């Protein structure tokens, strides 16, 4: 006859707790059950599995090591810690100010948000107050929540514009909701807002919204999604109801009549029904646990979540536009501050003694006469005054064109747009203006006219010059004359800035160590990099002799390997194939074999920010020039990058040509591969990120993000080949 096994009663209790954890779907209840189960397993081991449950016999006393007991003890400690963490999340977190408490009421009433998630909302934003008839700043890159007051907004779209009001409990501009997971924004190219009454708001900039999106609390986004949906539903309801029905929100609950004139929404004033840590709060938690016991079997697809292939983020482009809008507004503010400072200096000068006023008046009259002559007859050979900033790009190739386009996009303002001119060697495009960029011939006379504003040029003196032309070992008389004109412009225009695109090859071989802008330049004497080293040294020496300006006028950008949608590891694999080593072989790669690179878009953003958006004053060391290393965050072995590119192409079904052995490179690439082997270093980009890209950071921090974006670009040859195949199959 079968009998029930005689085991410790602690085993039965542990089994009971494990059964509870198996039939529940609530995380807190599961962890409490697991904690109890492992606790009683430990007790069973300590009692020597005695069926009476007594602790008379203990295995440890006989020198026996019970390994399962120690494992169960560790699991008990782990689950007990998790239970304490989950219970702590349900407790209130600090005392709130009256404004913070009102804001918490709003978020809880609209989305049910808890104090834990509200802490992230509070940390990433700030309260602001505006008097009546005040322009609300930075609407394009800041999400505002109106707490109290009334705001009038005007948006401009591609085909029309509209005007609307925002009151307490409403957001603007709601297109910034796109930074979360719901594509709900509208196609507004610009938005302006102005307060009609005294207004109090809470605002989040782009970086605060991104920080909440990437917060460690996974439920925060879910609360925001619910809040976004209720806000949009309320806007839609008010849009379709009559004028006297606009007091209703998304829940069809009427607001007070004072709400129309700027009073606070009821959601900021209502009492919190169940505060965290109270008995009512824990009653809700018990109800949640009881409900979880009724859903033992999880629904189908519970572990599957929506995602796009290849890790592409569809909102990355939108985030870039917002960052550009933020940078543009910061630049406008800095220009306004500079103008105000200049105006205050003029007022200070005019308040001097009577004798000084006479002297300054005579000097000002002479300057005015000269200026009038220059404006009346600019063809006399003298420089034309330039009221607008003007960038002259020497070398409008792949790199120079990207910088020129980025400049136009960054400073696209109606009141004072940037003027961009670039030199080309193709005579067929000389004189054309494409995308706002004027093209001139790379000839000394033409360059001199644009630099100094001579002759019939309409754009005046260049305020910024960028040199991007690759240096050659052979003598180039044209290049020498152009450099002479640039030096002449530098000496006669003390406010101008010169940017030079150099290369990280000037560092030479550092045996795989990290190099900063102050590291010694060890490039070989007969190498092309030595040409850039000499160019840097000559201009740094020349800049040290210029003391007319307090600004740093010379900017040297030492650039790592550039890649973009026209030239990358993907193109190398797609066009010629490559016999890439396996992952096992590449696992032995060391830092000595790693190279540096940067995407063209990040490169152009850094250059534009260095030239225009930041005013670099001379420091304590009386700096006259500034050097920046332009590279991404992750140097990597070239074969590793090529292997990753190959995997990306295969993932979208690209047919690749027969591989060419990487050990027998073509003669054109022998020099580059030899340099990669002999000159090893890891480029430090900390200064670039802190001074040039501190607001938005790198768009492509490593080759992975850059290659993924290039992979899906429709202008790439593999996408064009696929389109051609589809057209052929249809025909």
XYZ file of C-alpha atoms in Angstrom:
731
model
C 0.000 0.000 0.000
C 1.403 3.376 -1.027
C 2.219 5.848 1.727
C 2.861 9.560 1.755
C 6.561 10.299 1.964
C 7.753 11.425 5.328
C 9.455 14.732 4.705
C 9.933 17.993 6.525
C 6.774 20.095 6.962
C 8.802 23.057 5.735
C 8.861 21.423 2.294
C 5.051 21.469 2.167
C 4.946 25.132 3.103
C 7.605 25.945 0.482
C 5.610 24.026 -2.120
C 2.519 26.044 -1.218
C 4.367 29.321 -1.827
C 5.760 28.065 -5.162
C 2.207 27.133 -6.232
C 1.069 30.674 -5.423
C 3.881 32.145 -7.532
C 2.947 29.853 -10.419
C -0.723 30.834 -10.566
C -0.245 34.610 -10.259
C 0.703 37.219 -12.850
C 1.411 40.111 -10.465
C 5.128 40.774 -10.105
C 4.968 41.820 -6.437
C 2.916 38.796 -5.415
C 5.184 36.440 -7.393
C 8.282 37.789 -5.664
C 6.667 37.560 -2.207
C 5.709 33.939 -2.904
C 9.205 33.077 -4.140
C 10.718 34.705 -1.065
C 8.543 32.551 1.215
C 9.244 29.399 -0.794
C 13.036 29.765 -0.665
C 12.882 30.715 3.032
C 11.155 27.460 3.951
C 13.534 25.457 1.788
C 16.377 26.917 3.835
C 14.542 26.040 7.048
C 14.036 22.492 5.796
C 17.759 22.146 5.171
C 18.646 23.591 8.559
C 16.349 21.066 10.236
C 18.083 18.220 8.437
C 14.866 17.407 6.512
C 13.443 16.178 9.823
C 9.813 15.105 9.439
C 9.005 16.539 12.861
C 10.326 19.932 11.861
C 12.660 20.138 14.827
C 16.196 21.461 14.623
C 17.800 18.725 16.754
C 19.844 17.398 13.853
C 21.768 19.939 11.799
C 23.900 18.711 8.866
C 26.440 21.520 9.298
C 27.357 20.235 12.739
C 28.644 16.988 11.184
C 30.859 18.769 8.682
C 28.463 18.178 5.790
C 28.166 21.067 3.310
C 24.640 21.346 1.915
C 25.136 23.193 -1.405
C 21.380 23.458 -2.242
C 20.832 25.148 1.114
C 23.327 27.908 0.259
C 21.762 28.315 -3.199
C 18.283 28.626 -1.673
C 19.614 31.091 0.883
C 21.074 33.275 -1.876
C 17.808 33.146 -3.839
C 15.883 34.071 -0.707
C 18.092 37.130 -0.167
C 17.724 38.137 -3.823
C 13.928 37.891 -3.885
C 13.609 39.547 -0.470
C 15.635 42.524 -1.795
C 13.389 42.731 -4.869
C 10.265 42.679 -2.664
C 11.631 45.555 -0.592
C 12.387 47.484 -3.801
C 8.880 46.928 -5.188
C 7.246 47.947 -1.912
C 9.462 51.039 -1.755
C 8.271 52.008 -5.253
C 4.735 52.205 -3.863
C 5.748 54.648 -1.117
C 5.726 58.466 -1.454
C 9.072 60.041 -2.401
C 9.651 63.262 -0.497
C 7.401 66.209 0.280
C 6.092 68.222 -2.642
C 5.694 71.974 -2.901
C 2.176 73.337 -3.586
C 2.956 73.763 -7.302
C 4.487 70.277 -7.528
C 1.511 68.786 -5.711
C -0.916 70.482 -8.110
C 1.092 69.157 -11.068
C 1.018 65.657 -9.576
C -2.781 65.897 -9.234
C -3.008 66.667 -12.927
C -0.847 63.732 -14.021
C -2.607 61.317 -11.686
C -6.094 62.381 -12.729
C -5.254 62.244 -16.441
C -3.166 59.049 -16.490
C -3.096 57.496 -13.015
C 0.625 58.249 -12.666
C 2.299 57.197 -9.421
C 4.786 59.265 -7.356
C 7.699 57.171 -8.646
C 7.126 58.049 -12.306
C 6.178 61.618 -11.419
C 9.661 62.062 -9.985
C 11.114 61.587 -13.508
C 8.613 64.092 -14.892
C 9.631 66.632 -12.268
C 13.379 66.095 -12.598
C 13.454 66.640 -16.366
C 11.399 69.856 -16.496
C 10.939 73.187 -14.749
C 8.247 75.680 -13.717
C 8.160 79.004 -15.581
C 5.972 82.100 -15.238
C 5.221 84.710 -17.903
C 3.526 88.105 -17.503
C 0.725 89.104 -19.913
C 1.594 89.830 -23.561
C 4.896 87.939 -23.426
C 6.314 85.866 -26.262
C 6.849 82.278 -25.120
C 10.441 81.288 -26.045
C 11.684 78.158 -27.823
C 8.272 76.741 -28.743
C 9.748 74.635 -31.557
C 11.976 72.668 -29.202
C 10.142 72.840 -25.864
C 6.950 71.117 -24.706
C 4.827 73.396 -22.515
C 2.005 72.388 -20.169
C -0.198 75.337 -19.203
C -0.943 75.211 -15.477
C -2.684 78.552 -15.193
C -3.357 81.248 -17.768
C -4.254 81.628 -21.436
C -1.926 81.456 -24.432
C -2.544 82.191 -28.098
C -0.601 80.046 -30.588
C -0.005 80.374 -34.309
C 1.433 77.588 -36.449
C 2.620 77.728 -40.031
C 2.366 74.585 -42.150
C 3.287 73.775 -45.707
C 0.062 75.134 -47.168
C -1.755 77.058 -44.449
C -1.536 78.563 -40.996
C -3.906 78.497 -38.057
C -4.417 80.271 -34.749
C -5.734 78.646 -31.565
C -5.765 79.045 -27.783
C -4.169 76.948 -25.060
C -5.543 76.935 -21.526
C -4.867 75.187 -18.253
C -4.185 71.460 -18.698
C -3.232 71.719 -22.397
C 0.104 71.127 -24.124
C 1.929 72.877 -26.955
C 3.581 72.158 -29.313
C 2.083 68.661 -29.368
C 4.282 67.554 -32.266
C 6.954 67.021 -29.591
C 4.905 64.029 -28.447
C 6.613 62.274 -31.370
C 9.650 61.893 -29.143
C 7.683 59.247 -27.271
C 6.222 56.198 -28.992
C 3.103 57.685 -30.600
C 3.456 59.510 -33.968
C 0.802 62.124 -33.254
C 2.476 65.408 -34.175
C 1.395 67.788 -36.909
C 3.479 69.050 -39.818
C 4.097 72.553 -38.487
C 7.196 74.198 -39.874
C 7.055 76.857 -37.158
C 5.035 77.786 -34.079
C 4.785 81.018 -32.097
C 3.012 81.544 -28.786
C 2.129 84.611 -26.745
C 0.523 84.885 -23.322
C -2.771 86.783 -23.010
C -2.854 86.652 -19.209
C -0.350 86.001 -16.436
C 0.620 82.412 -17.187
C 2.333 79.648 -15.244
C 3.648 76.640 -17.175
C 5.732 73.542 -16.748
C 8.091 72.842 -19.635
C 10.412 70.125 -20.922
C 13.068 70.732 -23.559
C 14.074 68.128 -26.138
C 16.724 66.621 -23.925
C 14.353 66.274 -20.983
C 11.808 64.472 -23.170
C 14.477 62.128 -24.504
C 15.697 61.472 -20.947
C 12.169 60.435 -19.906
C 11.835 58.270 -23.003
C 15.046 56.462 -22.093
C 14.412 56.376 -18.329
C 14.971 53.162 -16.414
C 11.313 53.119 -15.376
C 9.593 51.171 -18.198
C 6.065 52.175 -17.174
C 6.775 55.911 -17.542
C 6.235 55.796 -21.308
C 2.926 53.983 -20.831
C 1.674 56.767 -18.571
C 2.785 59.366 -21.122
C 1.029 57.495 -23.930
C -2.218 57.468 -21.966
C -1.802 61.160 -21.177
C -1.134 61.958 -24.834
C -4.241 60.102 -25.971
C -6.484 61.852 -23.460
C -5.048 65.244 -24.426
C -5.566 64.650 -28.146
C -9.065 63.304 -27.549
C -9.943 66.419 -25.591
C -8.640 68.638 -28.413
C -10.633 66.664 -30.977
C -13.828 66.887 -28.909
C -13.488 70.644 -28.476
C -12.835 71.014 -32.192
C -16.099 69.330 -33.183
C -18.425 70.697 -30.484
C -20.217 74.001 -30.501
C -18.826 77.199 -29.037
C -20.754 76.827 -25.767
C -19.577 73.223 -25.364
C -15.850 73.918 -25.182
C -15.826 73.531 -21.404
C -15.619 69.751 -21.752
C -12.365 67.820 -21.671
C -11.494 64.350 -23.006
C -13.506 62.659 -20.227
C -16.577 64.791 -21.061
C -16.435 66.408 -17.620
C -17.214 70.152 -17.638
C -14.648 72.699 -16.486
C -15.512 75.852 -14.604
C -16.466 78.900 -16.673
C -13.390 80.710 -15.360
C -11.274 78.111 -17.161
C -11.924 79.861 -20.477
C -10.233 83.016 -19.168
C -7.162 81.281 -17.700
C -8.231 79.716 -14.397
C -6.742 76.383 -13.400
C -8.238 73.165 -14.708
C -10.167 71.011 -12.247
C -7.447 68.361 -12.598
C -4.947 70.633 -10.830
C -7.370 71.188 -7.945
C -9.033 67.838 -7.292
C -7.997 65.828 -4.260
C -5.925 62.678 -4.574
C -8.250 59.797 -3.740
C -5.658 57.213 -2.753
C -2.316 58.631 -1.684
C 0.719 56.385 -1.808
C 1.355 54.464 1.388
C -2.209 54.768 2.759
C -4.598 51.919 3.511
C -6.709 52.771 0.475
C -3.614 52.493 -1.727
C -2.766 49.046 -0.373
C -6.383 47.931 -0.775
C -5.989 48.675 -4.480
C -2.787 46.644 -4.511
C -4.551 43.670 -2.878
C -7.301 43.932 -5.466
C -4.659 43.833 -8.212
C -3.125 40.717 -6.710
C -6.525 39.037 -6.412
C -7.237 39.829 -10.054
C -3.859 38.405 -11.102
C -4.756 35.035 -9.563
C -7.565 34.738 -12.092
C -5.222 34.942 -15.078
C -2.987 31.930 -14.622
C -2.296 31.324 -18.313
C -0.823 34.418 -20.040
C -2.363 35.622 -23.315
C -0.834 34.697 -26.651
C 2.040 36.868 -27.825
C 2.749 38.348 -24.377
C 6.519 38.319 -25.048
C 6.292 39.852 -28.517
C 6.635 43.597 -28.970
C 6.483 45.829 -32.055
C 9.840 46.793 -33.565
C 11.292 47.647 -36.953
C 13.948 45.441 -38.591
C 17.650 46.306 -38.462
C 17.133 48.486 -35.374
C 16.048 51.534 -37.416
C 14.506 54.309 -35.303
C 11.909 56.170 -37.426
C 11.898 59.164 -35.061
C 15.647 59.760 -35.269
C 15.260 62.188 -38.175
C 12.573 64.077 -36.299
C 14.783 64.346 -33.224
C 17.573 65.741 -35.398
C 15.247 68.459 -36.710
C 14.293 69.416 -33.179
C 17.923 69.609 -32.144
C 18.641 71.875 -35.099
C 15.695 74.072 -34.114
C 17.074 74.309 -30.587
C 20.548 75.217 -31.822
C 19.073 77.835 -34.164
C 17.182 79.465 -31.318
C 20.253 79.409 -29.072
C 22.255 81.057 -31.852
C 19.596 83.751 -32.299
C 19.645 84.457 -28.569
C 23.430 84.754 -28.563
C 23.322 87.130 -31.530
C 20.708 89.224 -29.758
C 22.818 89.328 -26.598
C 25.837 90.394 -28.665
C 23.794 93.152 -30.300
C 22.548 94.358 -26.907
C 26.113 94.367 -25.572
C 27.285 96.419 -28.559
C 24.418 98.861 -28.080
C 25.264 99.295 -24.404
C 28.906 99.997 -25.315
C 27.789 102.728 -27.743
C 25.668 104.323 -25.029
C 28.604 104.207 -22.609
C 30.904 105.891 -25.102
C 28.366 108.636 -25.798
C 28.144 109.482 -22.095
C 31.767 110.639 -21.809
C 33.053 114.200 -21.425
C 32.220 116.953 -23.871
C 35.723 116.951 -25.303
C 35.543 113.223 -25.874
C 32.167 113.631 -27.576
C 33.648 116.107 -30.051
C 36.567 113.829 -30.851
C 34.333 110.770 -31.281
C 31.894 112.813 -33.345
C 34.628 113.853 -35.780
C 35.922 110.312 -36.002
C 32.391 108.952 -36.520
C 31.725 111.526 -39.266
C 34.857 110.470 -41.162
C 33.895 106.795 -40.840
C 30.383 107.557 -42.083
C 31.767 109.397 -45.147
C 34.054 106.475 -46.018
C 31.205 104.005 -45.532
C 28.936 106.098 -47.762
C 31.573 106.103 -50.509
C 31.925 102.356 -50.269
C 28.203 101.773 -50.529
C 27.696 104.255 -53.382
C 30.544 102.977 -55.583
C 31.498 99.404 -54.727
C 33.267 98.950 -58.050
C 36.150 101.213 -57.026
C 38.131 98.197 -55.840
C 37.483 98.812 -52.136
C 35.798 96.217 -49.904
C 31.994 96.277 -49.757
C 30.457 96.411 -46.286
C 28.679 93.147 -45.482
C 25.604 93.331 -43.198
C 25.118 89.533 -43.277
C 27.374 86.613 -42.343
C 28.967 84.946 -45.339
C 30.693 81.573 -45.560
C 33.218 80.878 -48.308
C 33.943 77.170 -48.715
C 37.214 76.514 -50.531
C 36.468 73.143 -52.040
C 32.782 72.365 -52.558
C 33.262 68.609 -52.762
C 31.619 65.853 -50.771
C 32.719 67.255 -47.411
C 32.442 70.945 -48.254
C 28.962 70.534 -49.746
C 27.707 68.800 -46.587
C 29.062 71.645 -44.432
C 27.470 74.236 -46.730
C 24.060 72.548 -46.595
C 24.265 72.131 -42.831
C 25.085 75.826 -42.499
C 22.020 76.819 -44.504
C 19.755 74.484 -42.529
C 21.093 75.748 -39.205
C 20.794 79.469 -39.990
C 17.638 79.525 -42.063
C 16.136 82.724 -40.706
C 13.979 85.256 -42.530
C 15.534 88.317 -40.946
C 19.234 87.574 -41.605
C 19.946 84.423 -43.623
C 23.451 83.089 -44.034
C 25.198 83.532 -47.388
C 27.153 80.544 -48.664
C 29.628 80.528 -51.568
C 31.781 77.594 -52.651
C 34.575 76.998 -55.160
C 34.324 74.303 -57.855
C 36.599 73.116 -60.651
C 33.774 72.104 -63.002
C 33.254 75.055 -65.340
C 29.740 73.882 -66.255
C 28.348 74.658 -62.787
C 30.176 77.954 -62.179
C 27.678 80.728 -61.482
C 24.836 78.383 -60.575
C 22.955 78.677 -57.304
C 21.725 75.292 -56.103
C 20.037 74.902 -52.679
C 21.058 78.461 -51.828
C 24.773 77.790 -52.469
C 26.518 79.976 -55.066
C 29.324 78.290 -57.015
C 32.400 80.128 -58.244
C 35.484 78.961 -60.104
C 38.527 77.919 -58.117
C 40.636 80.760 -59.489
C 42.683 83.303 -57.517
C 40.813 86.341 -58.852
C 37.374 84.876 -58.201
C 38.348 83.790 -54.692
C 39.822 87.218 -53.938
C 36.614 88.963 -55.010
C 34.493 86.803 -52.700
C 36.941 87.112 -49.819
C 37.261 90.890 -49.935
C 33.922 91.821 -51.528
C 35.606 93.370 -54.565
C 34.270 94.308 -57.969
C 30.753 93.221 -58.951
C 30.248 90.691 -56.173
C 26.908 91.188 -54.425
C 27.593 89.277 -51.218
C 30.272 91.477 -49.678
C 33.215 90.482 -47.494
C 33.459 86.901 -46.284
C 33.018 86.581 -42.524
C 33.931 82.872 -42.375
C 36.231 80.798 -44.584
C 36.495 77.006 -44.572
C 39.297 75.135 -46.352
C 38.409 71.540 -47.330
C 40.630 70.862 -50.385
C 42.923 67.799 -50.046
C 46.604 68.758 -50.059
C 48.917 67.431 -52.758
C 52.680 66.927 -52.740
C 53.101 68.444 -56.219
C 53.446 72.256 -56.367
C 50.177 74.028 -57.187
C 50.576 77.718 -58.174
C 46.813 78.284 -58.051
C 46.624 76.976 -54.505
C 49.534 79.161 -53.422
C 47.875 82.302 -54.813
C 44.580 81.400 -53.117
C 46.368 81.006 -49.779
C 47.990 84.411 -50.273
C 44.539 85.969 -50.748
C 43.245 84.164 -47.640
C 46.155 85.572 -45.634
C 45.414 89.040 -47.013
C 41.753 88.657 -45.975
C 42.860 87.471 -42.520
C 45.026 90.536 -41.969
C 42.495 93.079 -43.253
C 39.362 91.577 -41.682
C 40.174 90.992 -37.951
C 36.698 89.664 -37.165
C 36.828 86.851 -39.711
C 37.136 83.170 -38.772
C 39.108 80.554 -40.664
C 38.434 76.844 -40.430
C 40.858 74.246 -41.795
C 39.905 70.609 -42.356
C 42.940 68.575 -41.352
C 43.349 64.870 -40.616
C 43.986 62.701 -37.579
C 46.833 61.238 -39.625
C 49.039 64.048 -38.303
C 49.320 62.127 -35.012
C 51.249 59.331 -36.714
C 51.984 56.157 -34.764
C 51.146 56.186 -31.020
C 51.174 52.381 -30.659
C 47.418 52.166 -30.073
C 47.314 54.734 -27.253
C 44.624 57.401 -26.961
C 45.540 60.793 -28.443
C 44.083 64.194 -27.587
C 44.437 67.555 -29.294
C 47.630 68.189 -27.287
C 49.314 64.887 -28.209
C 52.583 65.134 -30.190
C 52.409 64.933 -33.992
C 54.489 61.934 -35.092
C 53.524 61.570 -38.760
C 56.272 60.578 -41.178
C 58.126 63.327 -43.001
C 57.308 62.126 -46.510
C 53.614 61.386 -45.875
C 50.579 63.392 -46.959
C 49.725 63.898 -43.293
C 52.953 65.860 -42.922
C 51.582 68.415 -45.408
C 48.658 69.042 -43.050
C 51.004 69.247 -40.086
C 53.030 71.966 -41.783
C 49.846 73.806 -42.794
C 48.597 73.713 -39.200
C 51.894 74.960 -37.799
C 52.150 77.818 -40.306
C 48.639 79.111 -39.602
C 48.921 78.676 -35.832
C 52.109 80.720 -35.942
C 50.407 83.367 -38.090
C 47.382 83.476 -35.744
C 49.622 84.076 -32.735
C 50.789 87.285 -34.374
C 47.185 88.556 -34.715
C 46.097 90.423 -31.599
C 43.334 92.661 -32.987
C 40.472 90.380 -31.883
C 39.617 88.750 -28.563
C 38.000 85.795 -30.292
C 39.720 82.619 -31.372
C 39.764 83.063 -35.141
C 41.558 79.916 -36.286
C 39.791 76.556 -35.931
C 41.524 73.343 -37.002
C 39.353 70.246 -37.372
C 41.372 67.026 -37.377
C 39.000 64.611 -38.998
C 38.960 60.810 -38.807
C 37.818 58.653 -41.728
C 34.606 60.091 -43.179
C 31.759 57.901 -44.407
C 28.246 58.655 -45.619
C 25.550 57.413 -47.996
C 27.897 57.664 -50.992
C 31.003 56.020 -49.519
C 31.056 53.519 -46.665
C 31.856 49.939 -45.719
C 28.474 48.961 -47.174
C 29.533 50.282 -50.579
C 32.846 48.407 -50.357
C 31.115 45.108 -49.656
C 28.360 45.673 -52.209
C 30.617 46.694 -55.104
C 33.599 44.392 -54.807
C 32.869 41.943 -52.012
C 35.430 41.227 -49.353
C 36.892 38.110 -47.808
C 36.141 39.200 -44.251
C 37.604 37.103 -41.415
C 35.186 35.243 -39.158
C 34.022 36.572 -35.795
C 36.276 34.042 -34.073
C 39.329 35.366 -35.902
C 38.340 38.965 -35.221
C 37.923 38.305 -31.496
C 41.716 38.435 -31.150
C 41.888 41.998 -32.514
C 43.515 44.476 -30.127
C 43.322 48.232 -29.825
C 46.471 48.454 -31.939
C 44.511 47.392 -35.031
C 41.538 49.734 -34.538
C 40.814 52.802 -36.678
C 38.692 55.906 -36.168
C 35.825 57.231 -38.274
C 32.940 59.723 -38.240
C 29.718 60.144 -40.200
C 29.587 63.149 -42.524
C 26.525 64.595 -40.807
C 28.164 64.613 -37.377
C 31.329 66.014 -38.940
C 29.418 68.870 -40.620
C 27.453 69.698 -37.464
C 30.654 69.959 -35.433
C 32.316 72.216 -38.018
C 29.302 74.542 -38.310
C 28.960 74.789 -34.547
C 32.642 75.609 -34.217
C 32.541 78.318 -36.873
C 29.237 79.990 -36.011
C 27.283 78.953 -32.959
C 29.931 79.277 -30.269
C 32.021 82.306 -29.329
C 35.405 80.988 -28.212
C 37.139 83.698 -26.218
C 40.838 83.707 -25.488
C 41.532 81.907 -22.254
C 44.145 82.509 -19.597
C 46.800 81.102 -21.934
C 45.935 83.747 -24.561
C 44.878 81.188 -27.146
C 44.663 82.333 -30.744
C 43.583 79.007 -32.267
C 41.563 75.961 -31.281
C 42.004 72.358 -32.434
C 39.282 69.697 -32.412
C 39.465 65.959 -33.021
C 36.398 64.895 -35.015
C 35.664 61.192 -34.498
C 32.859 59.033 -33.122
C 32.865 57.209 -29.795
C 33.921 53.741 -30.935
C 37.163 53.053 -32.839
C 37.040 49.598 -34.370
C 39.017 47.187 -36.514
C 38.274 47.702 -40.205
C 37.485 44.019 -40.747
C 34.972 44.137 -37.891
C 33.198 47.047 -39.588
C 33.247 45.274 -42.958
C 31.837 42.101 -41.389
C 29.026 44.115 -39.798
C 28.305 45.797 -43.155
C 28.192 42.409 -44.849
C 25.693 41.104 -42.285
C 23.483 44.158 -42.801
C 23.410 43.703 -46.575
C 22.648 40.008 -46.257
C 19.836 40.766 -43.809
C 17.911 42.671 -46.507
C 18.564 40.030 -49.167
C 21.331 41.703 -51.159
C 23.284 39.468 -53.519
C 26.998 40.141 -53.061
C 29.812 39.586 -55.601
C 32.507 36.979 -55.107
C 34.787 38.075 -52.270
C 38.236 39.473 -52.877
C 40.835 38.385 -50.356
C 41.612 41.091 -47.843
C 45.243 39.913 -47.846
C 45.788 41.016 -51.468
C 44.476 44.579 -51.702
C 44.473 46.617 -54.879
C 47.383 48.916 -55.578
C 45.272 52.030 -54.948
C 44.509 50.953 -51.389
C 47.978 49.643 -50.530
C 49.111 53.011 -49.134
C 46.074 53.377 -46.872
C 46.318 49.812 -45.559
C 50.023 50.246 -44.914
C 49.322 53.415 -42.929
C 46.604 51.656 -40.892
C 49.086 48.936 -40.016
C 52.022 51.196 -39.153
C 50.241 54.177 -37.544
C 47.936 53.133 -34.706
C 46.099 55.427 -32.282
C 42.717 55.904 -30.613
C 41.392 59.421 -31.188
C 39.875 61.155 -28.156
C 36.757 63.221 -29.017
C 35.923 64.623 -25.585
C 36.597 68.254 -26.525
C 34.370 67.979 -29.605
C 31.473 66.565 -27.585
C 31.810 69.082 -24.756
C 32.272 72.249 -26.849
C 30.749 71.582 -30.281
C 28.047 68.943 -29.726
C 27.134 69.452 -26.077
C 23.471 70.142 -26.795
C 22.556 67.229 -29.037
C 25.555 64.920 -29.030
C 26.530 62.606 -31.846
C 23.729 61.434 -34.112
C 25.789 58.371 -34.972
C 27.957 57.562 -31.908
C 29.386 54.445 -33.585
C 29.658 52.818 -36.994
C 26.595 50.681 -36.219
C 24.107 53.560 -36.140
C 25.755 55.168 -39.160
C 25.695 52.026 -41.306
C 22.105 51.250 -40.312
C 20.955 54.669 -41.508
C 22.885 54.296 -44.771
C 21.484 50.789 -45.286
C 17.907 52.091 -45.556
C 18.746 55.147 -47.696
C 16.782 54.923 -50.972
C 19.589 56.579 -52.968
C 22.065 53.760 -52.312
C 22.915 51.386 -55.190
C 21.418 48.300 -53.524
C 18.042 49.988 -53.113
C 18.137 51.256 -56.685
C 18.957 47.750 -57.893
C 15.976 46.352 -55.985
C 13.667 48.975 -57.480
C 14.944 48.124 -60.940
C 14.279 44.421 -60.336
C 10.749 45.186 -59.185
C 10.067 47.290 -62.281
C 11.429 44.538 -64.534
C 9.266 41.919 -62.841
C 6.175 44.088 -63.264
C 6.882 44.752 -66.948
